PDB file of C-alpha atoms in Angstrom:
ATOM      1  CA  ARG N   1      16.237  60.957 -55.355  1.00  0.00           C
ATOM      2  CA  THR N   2      12.946  62.021 -53.875  1.00  0.00           C
ATOM      3  CA  CYS N   3      11.753  62.323 -50.332  1.00  0.00           C
ATOM      4  CA  LEU N   4       9.852  59.465 -48.736  1.00  0.00           C
ATOM      5  CA  ARG N   5       6.344  60.879 -48.365  1.00  0.00           C
ATOM      6  CA  PRO N   6       3.749  58.337 -47.269  1.00  0.00           C
ATOM      7  CA  SER N   7       0.457  60.181 -46.980  1.00  0.00           C
ATOM      8  CA  ARG N   8      -1.762  60.086 -43.928  1.00  0.00           C
ATOM      9  CA  ASN N   9      -4.417  58.965 -46.403  1.00  0.00           C
ATOM     10  CA  MET N  10      -3.482  55.346 -47.005  1.00  0.00           C
ATOM     11  CA  LEU N  11      -5.147  55.126 -50.414  1.00  0.00           C
ATOM     12  CA  VAL N  12      -3.815  58.409 -51.767  1.00  0.00           C
ATOM     13  CA  ALA N  13      -0.156  57.747 -51.075  1.00  0.00           C
ATOM     14  CA  ALA N  14       0.316  54.165 -50.061  1.00  0.00           C
ATOM     15  CA  THR N  15       3.999  54.526 -50.718  1.00  0.00           C
ATOM     16  CA  ILE N  16       6.785  55.323 -48.344  1.00  0.00           C
ATOM     17  CA  SER N  17       9.121  56.925 -50.826  1.00  0.00           C
ATOM     18  CA  MET N  18      12.836  57.512 -50.913  1.00  0.00           C
ATOM     19  CA  TYR N  19      14.901  56.441 -53.868  1.00  0.00           C
ATOM     20  CA  GLY N  20      16.219  53.469 -56.907  1.00  0.00           C
ATOM     21  CA  LEU N  21      16.710  48.338 -58.086  1.00  0.00           C
ATOM     22  CA  THR N  22      14.014  44.652 -57.363  1.00  0.00           C
ATOM     23  CA  LEU N  23      13.855  41.065 -56.574  1.00  0.00           C
ATOM     24  CA  ARG N  24      10.209  41.013 -57.401  1.00  0.00           C
ATOM     25  CA  ALA N  25       9.021  38.615 -60.097  1.00  0.00           C
ATOM     26  CA  GLY N  26      11.037  39.505 -63.153  1.00  0.00           C
ATOM     27  CA  GLY N  27      13.869  40.970 -61.067  1.00  0.00           C
ATOM     28  CA  PRO N  28      17.541  40.068 -61.563  1.00  0.00           C
ATOM     29  CA  THR N  29      17.749  36.283 -61.598  1.00  0.00           C
ATOM     30  CA  ARG N  30      21.333  36.257 -60.329  1.00  0.00           C
ATOM     31  CA  PHE N  31      20.270  38.025 -57.158  1.00  0.00           C
ATOM     32  CA  ALA N  32      17.287  35.713 -56.780  1.00  0.00           C
ATOM     33  CA  ALA N  33      19.622  32.718 -56.825  1.00  0.00           C
ATOM     34  CA  THR N  34      21.964  34.507 -54.438  1.00  0.00           C
ATOM     35  CA  ALA N  35      19.161  35.137 -51.986  1.00  0.00           C
ATOM     36  CA  THR N  36      18.175  31.482 -52.078  1.00  0.00           C
ATOM     37  CA  ASN N  37      21.739  30.273 -51.496  1.00  0.00           C
ATOM     38  CA  THR N  38      22.308  32.736 -48.668  1.00  0.00           C
ATOM     39  CA  ALA N  39      19.010  31.780 -47.051  1.00  0.00           C
ATOM     40  CA  ARG N  40      20.175  28.164 -46.934  1.00  0.00           C
ATOM     41  CA  LEU N  41      23.424  29.266 -45.297  1.00  0.00           C
ATOM     42  CA  MET N  42      21.676  31.500 -42.743  1.00  0.00           C
ATOM     43  CA  SER N  43      19.200  28.782 -41.809  1.00  0.00           C
ATOM     44  CA  MET N  44      22.058  27.147 -39.933  1.00  0.00           C
ATOM     45  CA  LYS N  45      22.807  30.154 -37.696  1.00  0.00           C
ATOM     46  CA  ALA N  46      20.915  32.710 -35.642  1.00  0.00           C
ATOM     47  CA  ASN N  47      19.889  36.000 -37.214  1.00  0.00           C
ATOM     48  CA  PRO N  48      21.886  39.109 -36.264  1.00  0.00           C
ATOM     49  CA  THR N  49      20.399  41.940 -34.219  1.00  0.00           C
ATOM     50  CA  ALA N  50      20.710  45.698 -34.611  1.00  0.00           C
ATOM     51  CA  THR N  51      20.683  47.953 -31.554  1.00  0.00           C
ATOM     52  CA  PHE N  52      19.797  51.593 -32.228  1.00  0.00           C
ATOM     53  CA  LYS N  53      21.509  53.749 -29.569  1.00  0.00           C
ATOM     54  CA  THR N  54      19.153  56.746 -29.647  1.00  0.00           C
ATOM     55  CA  SER N  55      18.869  59.922 -27.610  1.00  0.00           C
ATOM     56  CA  LYS N  56      15.696  58.444 -26.105  1.00  0.00           C
ATOM     57  CA  GLY N  57      17.114  55.015 -25.304  1.00  0.00           C
ATOM     58  CA  ASP N  58      17.951  51.738 -27.020  1.00  0.00           C
ATOM     59  CA  VAL N  59      15.870  49.837 -29.541  1.00  0.00           C
ATOM     60  CA  THR N  60      16.996  46.349 -30.582  1.00  0.00           C
ATOM     61  CA  ALA N  61      15.673  44.562 -33.639  1.00  0.00           C
ATOM     62  CA  GLU N  62      16.207  41.135 -35.153  1.00  0.00           C
ATOM     63  CA  LEU N  63      17.286  41.303 -38.795  1.00  0.00           C
ATOM     64  CA  PHE N  64      15.700  38.641 -41.001  1.00  0.00           C
ATOM     65  CA  MET N  65      19.022  37.774 -42.627  1.00  0.00           C
ATOM     66  CA  ASP N  66      17.865  34.206 -43.293  1.00  0.00           C
ATOM     67  CA  LYS N  67      15.014  35.456 -45.479  1.00  0.00           C
ATOM     68  CA  LEU N  68      16.184  38.803 -46.919  1.00  0.00           C
ATOM     69  CA  PRO N  69      20.001  38.606 -47.055  1.00  0.00           C
ATOM     70  CA  ILE N  70      20.520  41.460 -49.530  1.00  0.00           C
ATOM     71  CA  THR N  71      18.343  43.944 -47.654  1.00  0.00           C
ATOM     72  CA  CYS N  72      19.722  42.978 -44.244  1.00  0.00           C
ATOM     73  CA  SER N  73      23.348  42.914 -45.419  1.00  0.00           C
ATOM     74  CA  ASN N  74      22.922  46.364 -46.961  1.00  0.00           C
ATOM     75  CA  PHE N  75      21.581  47.718 -43.660  1.00  0.00           C
ATOM     76  CA  ALA N  76      24.228  45.929 -41.573  1.00  0.00           C
ATOM     77  CA  ASP N  77      27.019  47.223 -43.810  1.00  0.00           C
ATOM     78  CA  LEU N  78      25.812  50.809 -43.468  1.00  0.00           C
ATOM     79  CA  ALA N  79      25.587  50.387 -39.687  1.00  0.00           C
ATOM     80  CA  LYS N  80      29.037  48.797 -39.341  1.00  0.00           C
ATOM     81  CA  THR N  81      30.737  51.436 -41.498  1.00  0.00           C
ATOM     82  CA  GLY N  82      29.254  54.284 -39.459  1.00  0.00           C
ATOM     83  CA  PHE N  83      26.954  55.594 -42.191  1.00  0.00           C
ATOM     84  CA  TYR N  84      24.067  55.897 -39.720  1.00  0.00           C
ATOM     85  CA  ASP N  85      26.071  57.421 -36.847  1.00  0.00           C
ATOM     86  CA  GLY N  86      24.679  60.779 -35.774  1.00  0.00           C
ATOM     87  CA  LEU N  87      21.647  60.760 -38.073  1.00  0.00           C
ATOM     88  CA  SER N  88      18.211  61.687 -36.780  1.00  0.00           C
ATOM     89  CA  PHE N  89      14.665  60.469 -37.272  1.00  0.00           C
ATOM     90  CA  HIS N  90      13.674  63.032 -39.884  1.00  0.00           C
ATOM     91  CA  ARG N  91      10.011  62.046 -40.182  1.00  0.00           C
ATOM     92  CA  VAL N  92       7.730  60.868 -37.393  1.00  0.00           C
ATOM     93  CA  ILE N  93       3.972  60.400 -37.713  1.00  0.00           C
ATOM     94  CA  SER N  94       2.135  59.169 -34.640  1.00  0.00           C
ATOM     95  CA  GLY N  95      -0.110  56.232 -35.427  1.00  0.00           C
ATOM     96  CA  PHE N  96       1.886  55.440 -38.559  1.00  0.00           C
ATOM     97  CA  MET N  97       5.682  55.148 -38.515  1.00  0.00           C
ATOM     98  CA  CYS N  98       9.094  56.636 -37.638  1.00  0.00           C
ATOM     99  CA  GLN N  99      11.505  57.177 -40.537  1.00  0.00           C
ATOM    100  CA  PHE N 100      15.293  57.223 -40.406  1.00  0.00           C
ATOM    101  CA  GLY N 101      18.442  56.782 -42.487  1.00  0.00           C
ATOM    102  CA  CYS N 102      18.940  59.853 -44.679  1.00  0.00           C
ATOM    103  CA  PRO N 103      22.518  61.155 -44.495  1.00  0.00           C
ATOM    104  CA  HIS N 104      21.257  64.751 -44.729  1.00  0.00           C
ATOM    105  CA  SER N 105      19.472  64.284 -41.403  1.00  0.00           C
ATOM    106  CA  ALA N 106      22.829  64.733 -39.663  1.00  0.00           C
ATOM    107  CA  ASP N 107      21.554  68.315 -39.712  1.00  0.00           C
ATOM    108  CA  PRO N 108      18.043  67.855 -38.276  1.00  0.00           C
ATOM    109  CA  LYS N 109      16.963  71.173 -39.822  1.00  0.00           C
ATOM    110  CA  SER N 110      18.203  70.405 -43.320  1.00  0.00           C
ATOM    111  CA  PRO N 111      15.517  70.782 -46.000  1.00  0.00           C
ATOM    112  CA  ARG N 112      17.233  67.896 -47.798  1.00  0.00           C
ATOM    113  CA  ALA N 113      16.542  65.426 -44.985  1.00  0.00           C
ATOM    114  CA  GLY N 114      14.657  62.543 -46.565  1.00  0.00           C
ATOM    115  CA  THR N 115      16.300  62.818 -49.983  1.00  0.00           C
ATOM    116  CA  GLY N 116      19.650  61.066 -49.534  1.00  0.00           C
ATOM    117  CA  GLY N 117      21.163  57.619 -49.554  1.00  0.00           C
ATOM    118  CA  PRO N 118      24.378  55.607 -49.918  1.00  0.00           C
ATOM    119  CA  SER N 119      27.100  56.457 -52.411  1.00  0.00           C
ATOM    120  CA  PRO N 120      26.399  55.238 -55.965  1.00  0.00           C
ATOM    121  CA  GLY N 121      28.465  52.185 -56.850  1.00  0.00           C
ATOM    122  CA  SER N 122      29.354  51.364 -53.253  1.00  0.00           C
ATOM    123  CA  SER N 123      29.222  47.690 -52.326  1.00  0.00           C
ATOM    124  CA  PHE N 124      28.778  45.210 -49.490  1.00  0.00           C
ATOM    125  CA  GLU N 125      29.057  41.464 -48.909  1.00  0.00           C
ATOM    126  CA  LEU N 126      26.407  38.853 -48.226  1.00  0.00           C
ATOM    127  CA  PRO N 127      26.902  36.167 -45.559  1.00  0.00           C
ATOM    128  CA  ASP N 128      28.106  33.742 -48.241  1.00  0.00           C
ATOM    129  CA  GLY N 129      30.795  36.201 -49.349  1.00  0.00           C
ATOM    130  CA  GLU N 130      29.158  37.331 -52.571  1.00  0.00           C
ATOM    131  CA  LYS N 131      29.571  41.022 -53.362  1.00  0.00           C
ATOM    132  CA  VAL N 132      26.584  43.237 -54.160  1.00  0.00           C
ATOM    133  CA  THR N 133      27.102  46.665 -55.739  1.00  0.00           C
ATOM    134  CA  ARG N 134      24.580  49.454 -55.205  1.00  0.00           C
ATOM    135  CA  ASN N 135      23.392  51.007 -58.452  1.00  0.00           C
ATOM    136  CA  GLY N 136      23.927  54.520 -59.797  1.00  0.00           C
ATOM    137  CA  GLY N 137      21.387  55.869 -57.327  1.00  0.00           C
ATOM    138  CA  GLY N 138      22.957  54.084 -54.373  1.00  0.00           C
ATOM    139  CA  CYS N 139      20.085  51.593 -54.327  1.00  0.00           C
ATOM    140  CA  ILE N 140      19.705  47.831 -53.985  1.00  0.00           C
ATOM    141  CA  PRO N 141      17.377  45.197 -55.441  1.00  0.00           C
ATOM    142  CA  ASP N 142      14.063  44.894 -53.624  1.00  0.00           C
ATOM    143  CA  GLU N 143      13.664  41.499 -51.985  1.00  0.00           C
ATOM    144  CA  LEU N 144       9.981  40.778 -52.208  1.00  0.00           C
ATOM    145  CA  LEU N 145      10.381  37.489 -50.409  1.00  0.00           C
ATOM    146  CA  GLY N 146       8.608  36.052 -47.378  1.00  0.00           C
ATOM    147  CA  GLU N 147       5.230  37.490 -46.509  1.00  0.00           C
ATOM    148  CA  PHE N 148       6.201  39.611 -43.514  1.00  0.00           C
ATOM    149  CA  SER N 149       3.503  42.212 -42.960  1.00  0.00           C
ATOM    150  CA  ASN N 150       4.189  45.821 -41.916  1.00  0.00           C
ATOM    151  CA  LYS N 151       3.056  45.229 -38.336  1.00  0.00           C
ATOM    152  CA  PRO N 152       3.897  47.404 -35.312  1.00  0.00           C
ATOM    153  CA  GLY N 153       7.598  47.186 -34.522  1.00  0.00           C
ATOM    154  CA  THR N 154       8.681  45.953 -37.946  1.00  0.00           C
ATOM    155  CA  LEU N 155      11.555  47.515 -39.897  1.00  0.00           C
ATOM    156  CA  SER N 156      10.720  48.170 -43.526  1.00  0.00           C
ATOM    157  CA  MET N 157      12.512  49.632 -46.543  1.00  0.00           C
ATOM    158  CA  ALA N 158      11.597  53.093 -47.771  1.00  0.00           C
ATOM    159  CA  ASN N 159      11.506  53.674 -51.517  1.00  0.00           C
ATOM    160  CA  THR N 160      10.215  56.026 -54.211  1.00  0.00           C
ATOM    161  CA  GLY N 161       7.386  53.725 -55.221  1.00  0.00           C
ATOM    162  CA  GLN N 162       9.455  52.540 -58.171  1.00  0.00           C
ATOM    163  CA  PRO N 163      11.054  49.064 -58.375  1.00  0.00           C
ATOM    164  CA  ASN N 164      14.513  48.717 -56.868  1.00  0.00           C
ATOM    165  CA  SER N 165      14.549  52.150 -55.248  1.00  0.00           C
ATOM    166  CA  GLY N 166      15.585  51.412 -51.650  1.00  0.00           C
ATOM    167  CA  GLY N 167      18.916  52.579 -50.282  1.00  0.00           C
ATOM    168  CA  SER N 168      19.618  53.546 -46.675  1.00  0.00           C
ATOM    169  CA  GLN N 169      16.283  54.924 -45.519  1.00  0.00           C
ATOM    170  CA  ILE N 170      14.044  52.728 -43.427  1.00  0.00           C
ATOM    171  CA  PHE N 171      10.947  53.159 -41.308  1.00  0.00           C
ATOM    172  CA  ILE N 172       9.702  51.434 -38.188  1.00  0.00           C
ATOM    173  CA  ASN N 173       5.969  50.811 -38.199  1.00  0.00           C
ATOM    174  CA  THR N 174       4.010  51.895 -35.126  1.00  0.00           C
ATOM    175  CA  LYS N 175       0.704  50.428 -36.315  1.00  0.00           C
ATOM    176  CA  HIS N 176      -0.272  47.628 -38.672  1.00  0.00           C
ATOM    177  CA  ASN N 177       0.202  49.240 -42.079  1.00  0.00           C
ATOM    178  CA  SER N 178      -0.809  46.249 -44.164  1.00  0.00           C
ATOM    179  CA  PHE N 179      -1.477  48.499 -47.173  1.00  0.00           C
ATOM    180  CA  LEU N 180       2.311  48.863 -47.492  1.00  0.00           C
ATOM    181  CA  ASP N 181       2.837  45.098 -47.935  1.00  0.00           C
ATOM    182  CA  TYR N 182       4.073  44.026 -51.347  1.00  0.00           C
ATOM    183  CA  PHE N 183       1.558  41.174 -51.274  1.00  0.00           C
ATOM    184  CA  ASP N 184      -1.402  43.466 -50.481  1.00  0.00           C
ATOM    185  CA  SER N 185      -3.058  44.212 -53.815  1.00  0.00           C
ATOM    186  CA  SER N 186      -5.228  47.042 -52.450  1.00  0.00           C
ATOM    187  CA  THR N 187      -2.475  49.595 -53.222  1.00  0.00           C
ATOM    188  CA  PRO N 188       0.659  49.718 -55.415  1.00  0.00           C
ATOM    189  CA  SER N 189       2.966  50.042 -52.388  1.00  0.00           C
ATOM    190  CA  LYS N 190       5.746  47.474 -52.013  1.00  0.00           C
ATOM    191  CA  HIS N 191       7.785  47.918 -48.840  1.00  0.00           C
ATOM    192  CA  PRO N 192       9.617  44.745 -47.783  1.00  0.00           C
ATOM    193  CA  VAL N 193       9.865  44.078 -44.056  1.00  0.00           C
ATOM    194  CA  PHE N 194      13.371  42.957 -43.053  1.00  0.00           C
ATOM    195  CA  GLY N 195      13.352  43.054 -39.255  1.00  0.00           C
ATOM    196  CA  MET N 196      11.365  43.241 -36.028  1.00  0.00           C
ATOM    197  CA  VAL N 197      11.901  45.098 -32.748  1.00  0.00           C
ATOM    198  CA  VAL N 198      12.587  42.611 -29.950  1.00  0.00           C
ATOM    199  CA  GLU N 199      13.523  45.069 -27.184  1.00  0.00           C
ATOM    200  CA  GLY N 200      12.742  48.734 -26.636  1.00  0.00           C
ATOM    201  CA  MET N 201       9.163  49.084 -27.879  1.00  0.00           C
ATOM    202  CA  ASP N 202       8.678  51.623 -25.084  1.00  0.00           C
ATOM    203  CA  VAL N 203      11.499  53.687 -26.569  1.00  0.00           C
ATOM    204  CA  LEU N 204       9.934  53.440 -30.019  1.00  0.00           C
ATOM    205  CA  THR N 205       6.646  54.651 -28.531  1.00  0.00           C
ATOM    206  CA  SER N 206       8.485  57.583 -26.965  1.00  0.00           C
ATOM    207  CA  ILE N 207       9.973  58.473 -30.354  1.00  0.00           C
ATOM    208  CA  GLU N 208       6.568  58.177 -31.994  1.00  0.00           C
ATOM    209  CA  ARG N 209       5.014  60.530 -29.428  1.00  0.00           C
ATOM    210  CA  THR N 210       7.705  63.204 -29.652  1.00  0.00           C
ATOM    211  CA  PRO N 211       6.239  66.626 -30.599  1.00  0.00           C
ATOM    212  CA  THR N 212       6.621  67.375 -34.303  1.00  0.00           C
ATOM    213  CA  LYS N 213       6.209  70.213 -36.760  1.00  0.00           C
ATOM    214  CA  ASN N 214       5.456  69.196 -40.348  1.00  0.00           C
ATOM    215  CA  ASP N 215       6.179  65.600 -39.280  1.00  0.00           C
ATOM    216  CA  ARG N 216       9.700  66.506 -38.143  1.00  0.00           C
ATOM    217  CA  PRO N 217      10.584  66.182 -34.430  1.00  0.00           C
ATOM    218  CA  VAL N 218      10.832  69.582 -32.746  1.00  0.00           C
ATOM    219  CA  GLU N 219      13.592  68.188 -30.545  1.00  0.00           C
ATOM    220  CA  PRO N 220      15.812  65.980 -32.738  1.00  0.00           C
ATOM    221  CA  VAL N 221      15.827  62.263 -31.971  1.00  0.00           C
ATOM    222  CA  VAL N 222      19.393  61.269 -32.791  1.00  0.00           C
ATOM    223  CA  VAL N 223      20.835  57.810 -33.378  1.00  0.00           C
ATOM    224  CA  GLU N 224      24.327  57.839 -31.923  1.00  0.00           C
ATOM    225  CA  THR N 225      25.187  54.537 -33.591  1.00  0.00           C
ATOM    226  CA  ILE N 226      23.709  51.175 -34.560  1.00  0.00           C
ATOM    227  CA  ILE N 227      25.458  48.092 -33.168  1.00  0.00           C
ATOM    228  CA  ILE N 228      25.186  44.879 -35.178  1.00  0.00           C
ATOM    229  CA  SER N 229      25.515  41.712 -33.092  1.00  0.00           C
ATOM    230  CA  GLU N 230      26.009  38.424 -34.927  1.00  0.00           C
TER     231      GLU N 230
END
């Protein structure tokens, strides 16, 4: 696994990296069918929300479960099982994004923060009951579905720049980073958006503006827990 390192220069490193499987064209057809079936099911109910209980306040986001069921179910499973409890935002760049979700960030000073993810071979369920197993790197298939742009307040999957390399790490955009969209051909970056902040943008702004050293908050911004409401 490698650390998610999107460059400040959009064209040099238009990739928010982190780790390894994709539902892009040519991706696993079984998962593509699964996503379609789950989307039909979710169209009949409201999307869940995720509330980040942070040391700076609460941020609540809608999860686009009706459009990206694998990505959202992966995130919801990690939240419900306590994987994210006590982790910190290990990378914050004002005017770009705030990154979170590495298990090594439980120690805010760890040099490994930004390199971890879920356990290889662990699994979770989709809304329709189908089981999805994370691969040997703890990663899931990318869902390059629905043209949701990386606008301010959107939740997006971090990856290594390689297909199917997202796991637990996510970032919240604080500006419109359209160059990270999978449907933007100006760069090779493909970061699927799976949610949108609906409450707490002021808290997100506070996180974004926290003093940093080498893009890491000087005073850790900790996520106590993430509550999934369905």
